[in-house]
mmCIF file of C-alpha atoms in Angstrom:
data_model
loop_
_atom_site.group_PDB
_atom_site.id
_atom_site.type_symbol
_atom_site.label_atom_id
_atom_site.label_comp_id
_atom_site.label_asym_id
_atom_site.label_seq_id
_atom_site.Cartn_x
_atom_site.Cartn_y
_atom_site.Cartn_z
ATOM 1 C CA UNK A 1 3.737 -34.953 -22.770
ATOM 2 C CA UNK A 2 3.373 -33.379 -19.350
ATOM 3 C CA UNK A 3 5.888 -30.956 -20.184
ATOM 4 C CA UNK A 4 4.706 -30.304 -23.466
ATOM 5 C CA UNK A 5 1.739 -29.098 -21.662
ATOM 6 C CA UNK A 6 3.362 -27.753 -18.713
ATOM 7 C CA UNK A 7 5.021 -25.216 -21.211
ATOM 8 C CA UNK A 8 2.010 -24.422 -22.941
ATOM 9 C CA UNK A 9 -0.370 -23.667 -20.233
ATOM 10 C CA UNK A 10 2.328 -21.129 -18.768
ATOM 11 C CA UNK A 11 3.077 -19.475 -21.855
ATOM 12 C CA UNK A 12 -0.795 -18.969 -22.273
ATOM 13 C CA UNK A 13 -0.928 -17.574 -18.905
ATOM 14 C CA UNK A 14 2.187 -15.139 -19.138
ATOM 15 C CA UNK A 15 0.912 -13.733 -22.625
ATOM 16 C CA UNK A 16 -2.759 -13.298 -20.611
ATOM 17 C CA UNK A 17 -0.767 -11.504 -17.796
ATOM 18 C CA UNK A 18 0.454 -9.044 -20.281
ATOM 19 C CA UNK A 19 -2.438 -8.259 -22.310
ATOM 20 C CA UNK A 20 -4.475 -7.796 -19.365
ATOM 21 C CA UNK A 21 -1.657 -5.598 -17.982
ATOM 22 C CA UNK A 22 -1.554 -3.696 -20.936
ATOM 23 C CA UNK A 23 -5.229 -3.272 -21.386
ATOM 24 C CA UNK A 24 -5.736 -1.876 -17.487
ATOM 25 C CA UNK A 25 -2.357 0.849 -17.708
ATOM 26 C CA UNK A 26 -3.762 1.724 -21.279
ATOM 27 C CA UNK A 27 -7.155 2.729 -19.909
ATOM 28 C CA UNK A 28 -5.096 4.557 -17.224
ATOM 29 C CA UNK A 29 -2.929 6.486 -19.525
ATOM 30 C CA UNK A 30 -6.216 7.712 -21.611
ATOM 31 C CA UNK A 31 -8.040 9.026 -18.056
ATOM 32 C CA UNK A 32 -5.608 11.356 -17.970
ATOM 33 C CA UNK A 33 -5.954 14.476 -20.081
ATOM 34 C CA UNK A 34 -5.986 17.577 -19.938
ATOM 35 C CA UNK A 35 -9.649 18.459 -18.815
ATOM 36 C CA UNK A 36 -8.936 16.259 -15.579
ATOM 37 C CA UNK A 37 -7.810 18.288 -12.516
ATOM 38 C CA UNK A 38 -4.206 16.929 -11.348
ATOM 39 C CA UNK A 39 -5.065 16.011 -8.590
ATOM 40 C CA UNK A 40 -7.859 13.273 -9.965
ATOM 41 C CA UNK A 41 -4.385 12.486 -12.537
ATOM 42 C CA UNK A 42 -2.678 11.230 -9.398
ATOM 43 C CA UNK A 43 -5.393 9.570 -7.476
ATOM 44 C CA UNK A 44 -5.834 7.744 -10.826
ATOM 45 C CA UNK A 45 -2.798 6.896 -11.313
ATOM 46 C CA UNK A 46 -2.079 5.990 -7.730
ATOM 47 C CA UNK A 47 -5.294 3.868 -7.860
ATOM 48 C CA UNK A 48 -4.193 1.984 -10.972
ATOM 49 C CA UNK A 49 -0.560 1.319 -11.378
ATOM 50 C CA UNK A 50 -0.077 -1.088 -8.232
ATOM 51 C CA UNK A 51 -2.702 -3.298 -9.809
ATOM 52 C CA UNK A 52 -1.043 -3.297 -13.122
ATOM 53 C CA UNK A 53 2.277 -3.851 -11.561
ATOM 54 C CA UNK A 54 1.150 -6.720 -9.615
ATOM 55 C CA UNK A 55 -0.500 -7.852 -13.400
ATOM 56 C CA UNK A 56 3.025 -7.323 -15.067
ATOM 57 C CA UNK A 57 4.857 -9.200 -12.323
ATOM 58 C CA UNK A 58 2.924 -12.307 -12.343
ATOM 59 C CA UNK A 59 3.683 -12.820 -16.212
ATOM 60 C CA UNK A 60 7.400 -11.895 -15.578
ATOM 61 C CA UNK A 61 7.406 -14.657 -12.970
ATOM 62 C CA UNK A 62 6.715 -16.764 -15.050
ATOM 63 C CA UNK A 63 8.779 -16.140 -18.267
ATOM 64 C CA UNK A 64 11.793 -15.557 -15.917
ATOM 65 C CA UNK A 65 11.289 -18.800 -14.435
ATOM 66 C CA UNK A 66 11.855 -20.748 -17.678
ATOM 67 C CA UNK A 67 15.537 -18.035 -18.584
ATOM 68 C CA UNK A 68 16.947 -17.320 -15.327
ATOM 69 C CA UNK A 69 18.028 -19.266 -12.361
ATOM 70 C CA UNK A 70 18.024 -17.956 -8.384
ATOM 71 C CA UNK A 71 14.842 -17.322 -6.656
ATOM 72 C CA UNK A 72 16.197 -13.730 -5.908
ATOM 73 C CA UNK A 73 17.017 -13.228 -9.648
ATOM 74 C CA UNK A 74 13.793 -13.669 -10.938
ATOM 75 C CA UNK A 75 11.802 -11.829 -8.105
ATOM 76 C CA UNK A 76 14.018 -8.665 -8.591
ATOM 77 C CA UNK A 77 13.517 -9.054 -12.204
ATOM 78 C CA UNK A 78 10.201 -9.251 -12.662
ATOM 79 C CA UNK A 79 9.381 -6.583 -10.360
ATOM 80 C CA UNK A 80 12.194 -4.145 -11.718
ATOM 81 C CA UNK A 81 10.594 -5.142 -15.204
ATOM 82 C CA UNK A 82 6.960 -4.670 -14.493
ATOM 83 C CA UNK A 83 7.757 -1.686 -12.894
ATOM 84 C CA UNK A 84 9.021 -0.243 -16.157
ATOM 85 C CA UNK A 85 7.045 -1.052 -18.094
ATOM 86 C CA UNK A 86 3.970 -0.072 -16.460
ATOM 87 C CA UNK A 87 5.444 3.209 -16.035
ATOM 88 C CA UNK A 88 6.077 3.156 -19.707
ATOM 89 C CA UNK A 89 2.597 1.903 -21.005
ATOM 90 C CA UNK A 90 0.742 4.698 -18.908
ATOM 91 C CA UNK A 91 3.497 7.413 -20.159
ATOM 92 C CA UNK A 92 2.493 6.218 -24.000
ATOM 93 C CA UNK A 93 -1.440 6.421 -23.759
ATOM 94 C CA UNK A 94 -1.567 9.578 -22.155
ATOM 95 C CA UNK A 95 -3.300 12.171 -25.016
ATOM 96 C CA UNK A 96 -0.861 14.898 -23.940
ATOM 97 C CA UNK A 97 2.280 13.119 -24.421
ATOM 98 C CA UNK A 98 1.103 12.458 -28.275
ATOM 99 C CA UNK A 99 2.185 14.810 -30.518
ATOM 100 C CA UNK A 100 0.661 15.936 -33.491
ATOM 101 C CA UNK A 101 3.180 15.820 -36.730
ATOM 102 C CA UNK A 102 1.000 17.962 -39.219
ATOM 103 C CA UNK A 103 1.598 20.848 -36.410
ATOM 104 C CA UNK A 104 5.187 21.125 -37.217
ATOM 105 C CA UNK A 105 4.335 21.366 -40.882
ATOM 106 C CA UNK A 106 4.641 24.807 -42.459
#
Protein backbone atom coordinates (compact mmCIF):
# COMPACT_ATOMS: atom_id res chain seq x y z
CA UNK A 1 0.00 0.00 0.00
CA UNK A 2 2.88 2.30 0.86
CA UNK A 3 4.22 1.87 -2.45
CA UNK A 4 1.11 2.15 -4.15
CA UNK A 5 1.17 5.54 -2.73
CA UNK A 6 4.73 6.16 -2.84
CA UNK A 7 4.30 5.91 -6.74
CA UNK A 8 1.43 8.02 -6.90
CA UNK A 9 2.42 10.98 -4.94
CA UNK A 10 5.71 11.18 -7.18
CA UNK A 11 4.08 10.82 -10.35
CA UNK A 12 1.70 13.73 -9.21
CA UNK A 13 4.62 15.73 -8.36
CA UNK A 14 6.78 15.08 -11.62
CA UNK A 15 3.64 15.85 -13.93
CA UNK A 16 3.28 19.29 -11.53
CA UNK A 17 7.05 19.90 -12.20
CA UNK A 18 6.37 19.92 -15.84
CA UNK A 19 3.33 21.84 -16.21
CA UNK A 20 4.62 24.44 -14.06
CA UNK A 21 7.83 24.32 -16.15
CA UNK A 22 6.01 24.61 -19.15
CA UNK A 23 3.69 27.32 -18.06
CA UNK A 24 6.83 29.74 -16.75
CA UNK A 25 9.21 29.09 -20.33
CA UNK A 26 5.80 29.58 -22.25
CA UNK A 27 5.22 33.01 -20.73
CA UNK A 28 8.94 33.56 -21.52
CA UNK A 29 8.81 32.63 -25.10
CA UNK A 30 5.60 35.10 -25.64
CA UNK A 31 7.71 38.28 -23.87
CA UNK A 32 9.70 38.13 -26.58
CA UNK A 33 8.59 39.78 -29.80
CA UNK A 34 9.43 41.87 -31.94
CA UNK A 35 8.48 45.33 -30.35
CA UNK A 36 10.91 44.36 -27.35
CA UNK A 37 14.45 45.81 -27.68
CA UNK A 38 17.08 42.75 -27.68
CA UNK A 39 18.55 43.57 -25.16
CA UNK A 40 15.24 43.33 -22.69
CA UNK A 41 14.96 39.63 -25.04
CA UNK A 42 18.10 38.55 -23.22
CA UNK A 43 17.70 39.93 -19.79
CA UNK A 44 14.36 38.06 -20.07
CA UNK A 45 15.48 35.24 -21.07
CA UNK A 46 18.50 35.21 -18.82
CA UNK A 47 16.08 36.03 -15.94
CA UNK A 48 13.78 33.11 -16.73
CA UNK A 49 15.34 30.02 -18.09
CA UNK A 50 17.52 29.05 -14.89
CA UNK A 51 14.27 28.97 -12.98
CA UNK A 52 12.58 26.83 -15.49
CA UNK A 53 15.54 24.62 -15.73
CA UNK A 54 15.76 24.11 -12.13
CA UNK A 55 11.56 23.40 -12.60
CA UNK A 56 12.35 20.79 -15.44
CA UNK A 57 15.10 19.11 -13.44
CA UNK A 58 13.25 18.42 -10.35
CA UNK A 59 10.49 16.41 -12.39
CA UNK A 60 13.30 14.61 -14.37
CA UNK A 61 14.71 13.58 -10.99
CA UNK A 62 12.16 12.07 -10.28
CA UNK A 63 10.93 10.08 -13.36
CA UNK A 64 14.62 9.06 -13.87
CA UNK A 65 14.73 7.73 -10.52
CA UNK A 66 12.01 5.11 -11.10
CA UNK A 67 14.02 4.04 -15.17
CA UNK A 68 17.56 4.48 -14.57
CA UNK A 69 20.04 3.34 -12.07
CA UNK A 70 23.51 5.38 -10.89
CA UNK A 71 23.24 8.53 -9.01
CA UNK A 72 25.46 10.14 -11.79
CA UNK A 73 23.08 8.79 -14.51
CA UNK A 74 20.14 10.37 -13.45
CA UNK A 75 21.71 13.80 -12.38
CA UNK A 76 23.33 14.17 -15.90
CA UNK A 77 20.09 13.19 -17.33
CA UNK A 78 17.82 15.24 -15.96
CA UNK A 79 19.83 18.24 -16.28
CA UNK A 80 20.92 17.46 -20.01
CA UNK A 81 17.02 16.89 -20.44
CA UNK A 82 15.66 19.95 -18.79
CA UNK A 83 18.09 21.81 -20.43
CA UNK A 84 16.56 20.90 -23.78
CA UNK A 85 13.72 21.18 -23.35
CA UNK A 86 13.53 24.45 -21.82
CA UNK A 87 15.48 25.68 -24.60
CA UNK A 88 12.92 24.12 -26.81
CA UNK A 89 9.63 25.34 -25.05
CA UNK A 90 10.93 29.08 -25.12
CA UNK A 91 12.14 28.56 -28.96
CA UNK A 92 8.25 27.34 -29.71
CA UNK A 93 6.27 30.29 -27.98
CA UNK A 94 8.23 32.91 -29.34
CA UNK A 95 5.62 34.96 -31.96
CA UNK A 96 8.50 35.35 -34.43
CA UNK A 97 9.45 31.86 -34.80
CA UNK A 98 5.58 31.11 -35.87
CA UNK A 99 4.98 31.22 -39.24
CA UNK A 100 2.04 32.13 -40.96
CA UNK A 101 0.87 29.34 -43.72
CA UNK A 102 -1.81 31.52 -45.62
CA UNK A 103 1.44 33.81 -46.46
CA UNK A 104 2.89 31.25 -48.69
CA UNK A 105 -0.43 30.91 -50.44
CA UNK A 106 -0.68 32.48 -53.89
Amino acid sequence: MFDLVSEMFCFVTATVSFLYGTRILWVCGKRCNFVVAPAEKKQSLKATIPGGVVVYSFGFLIVFTEVLSGTLTIVMTSLVSALLLSHFVVSMAMPELKRDPSSYID
